[in-house]
């Protein structure tokens, strides 16, 4: 470091010719993209907070909506979402271990950890499909509100169980279902594209592209995206399922 | 590629910069698993609180506790897993500062307006009802 500084006595950080942030172009713009994406998610969650406060007392209790667990016919509130969170944190750890293996240029370990990350991501996407299925068909509905308000009219529908964008049987508010579909759907789409990116990375590493290039920076960029997906889920988990 | 780095010696050369040996990797891995256990315990604690103490703790205390724990988890993800803690100070501020400022502002606005709408809803209903 001191040698470099001695070779360039006149160049300061912001005078050109140096990277003031100390990262490459691709990684810097991955960070900027993630900030903009984080703002999108934050806006959605803030809108959710607005509605949540506007309809204080009318909102559905997550404990009563999400209490199903596969193969167990008992009420286990939040257990499955807890598992999903664990799965995503776990896959985040395997991703960062892949990045670390890339720093040591150990191709075999990078492939192994990337493989585990892809599996974790697929488990999460599958879990979310299952969660949506139960939400839409109303398998887990205990507190059933079968009347709803549409275009200002109070309508009673005794046959409706489940949820769609107009009405749901968990609460009188259609907003509850709308936000559930919008936020978890948008997040699930991010997880899905993250899995695709990881699969592309896996194929590239397996074909020796990174070895030829001499470094594994692409893994780090894909890792940034994957950790961001985990980060968003931490917030969605808190605001949607716990509060 | 090597010509490029000779011409611009200040440009970050990933190949030299981010490579480390086995011993360094061992300490890094230890740190990563440590963070994983912290996050797992925090998540289990959140679930436990959500399970058991939803009534006793009081709604507002629970909200503050959950938000605090979530931000703590977010800090670990961003600074350890995404390696923002190892980056230059300038990059840290460029990523964190504008985002935090904007989000505090937006969350404050959304919550304030939400509470206001909650109170005005009944007033509007009453006014329309009397017409």
CSV table of C-alpha atoms in Angstrom, one decimal, chain B residues 1-59:
chain,number,residue,atom,x,y,z
B,1,UNK,CA,-5.6,-6.8,-19.0
B,2,UNK,CA,-2.2,-6.4,-17.4
B,3,UNK,CA,-1.5,-3.3,-19.6
B,4,UNK,CA,-4.6,-1.8,-18.2
B,5,UNK,CA,-3.5,-2.1,-14.6
B,6,UNK,CA,0.0,-0.8,-15.5
B,7,UNK,CA,-1.6,2.3,-17.0
B,8,UNK,CA,-4.0,2.8,-14.1
B,9,UNK,CA,-2.3,1.6,-11.0
B,10,UNK,CA,-4.9,3.0,-8.8
B,11,UNK,CA,-7.7,0.9,-10.2
B,12,UNK,CA,-8.6,-2.0,-7.9
B,13,UNK,CA,-7.0,-5.3,-9.1
B,14,UNK,CA,-9.4,-7.9,-7.8
B,15,UNK,CA,-6.9,-10.7,-8.5
B,16,UNK,CA,-4.4,-9.3,-6.1
B,17,UNK,CA,-6.8,-7.5,-3.7
B,18,UNK,CA,-9.3,-10.2,-2.7
B,19,UNK,CA,-7.1,-13.3,-2.6
B,20,UNK,CA,-6.2,-14.8,0.7
B,21,UNK,CA,-4.5,-17.9,1.9
B,22,UNK,CA,-5.7,-20.9,3.9
B,23,UNK,CA,-4.9,-19.4,7.4
B,24,UNK,CA,-6.8,-16.2,6.7
B,25,UNK,CA,-9.7,-18.2,5.3
B,26,UNK,CA,-9.9,-20.1,8.5
B,27,UNK,CA,-10.5,-17.0,10.6
B,28,UNK,CA,-13.0,-15.6,8.1
B,29,UNK,CA,-15.0,-18.9,8.1
B,30,UNK,CA,-15.0,-18.9,11.9
B,31,UNK,CA,-16.4,-15.3,11.9
B,32,UNK,CA,-19.1,-16.2,9.3
B,33,UNK,CA,-20.3,-19.2,11.3
B,34,UNK,CA,-20.3,-17.1,14.4
B,35,UNK,CA,-22.6,-14.6,12.7
B,36,UNK,CA,-24.8,-17.4,11.5
B,37,UNK,CA,-25.4,-18.7,15.0
B,38,UNK,CA,-26.1,-15.2,16.3
B,39,UNK,CA,-28.7,-14.7,13.5
B,40,UNK,CA,-30.3,-18.1,14.2
B,41,UNK,CA,-30.6,-17.4,17.9
B,42,UNK,CA,-32.1,-13.9,17.2
B,43,UNK,CA,-34.7,-15.5,14.8
B,44,UNK,CA,-35.6,-18.2,17.3
B,45,UNK,CA,-36.0,-15.6,20.0
B,46,UNK,CA,-38.3,-13.5,17.7
B,47,UNK,CA,-40.4,-16.6,17.1
B,48,UNK,CA,-40.5,-17.4,20.8
B,49,UNK,CA,-41.7,-13.8,21.6
B,50,UNK,CA,-44.2,-13.9,18.8
B,51,UNK,CA,-45.5,-17.2,20.1
B,52,UNK,CA,-45.6,-16.8,23.8
B,53,UNK,CA,-45.7,-13.2,24.8
B,54,UNK,CA,-47.9,-11.6,22.2
B,55,UNK,CA,-50.4,-10.5,24.9
B,56,UNK,CA,-48.3,-9.9,28.0
B,57,UNK,CA,-45.6,-7.8,26.5
B,58,UNK,CA,-47.8,-5.0,25.2
B,59,UNK,CA,-48.3,-4.2,21.6
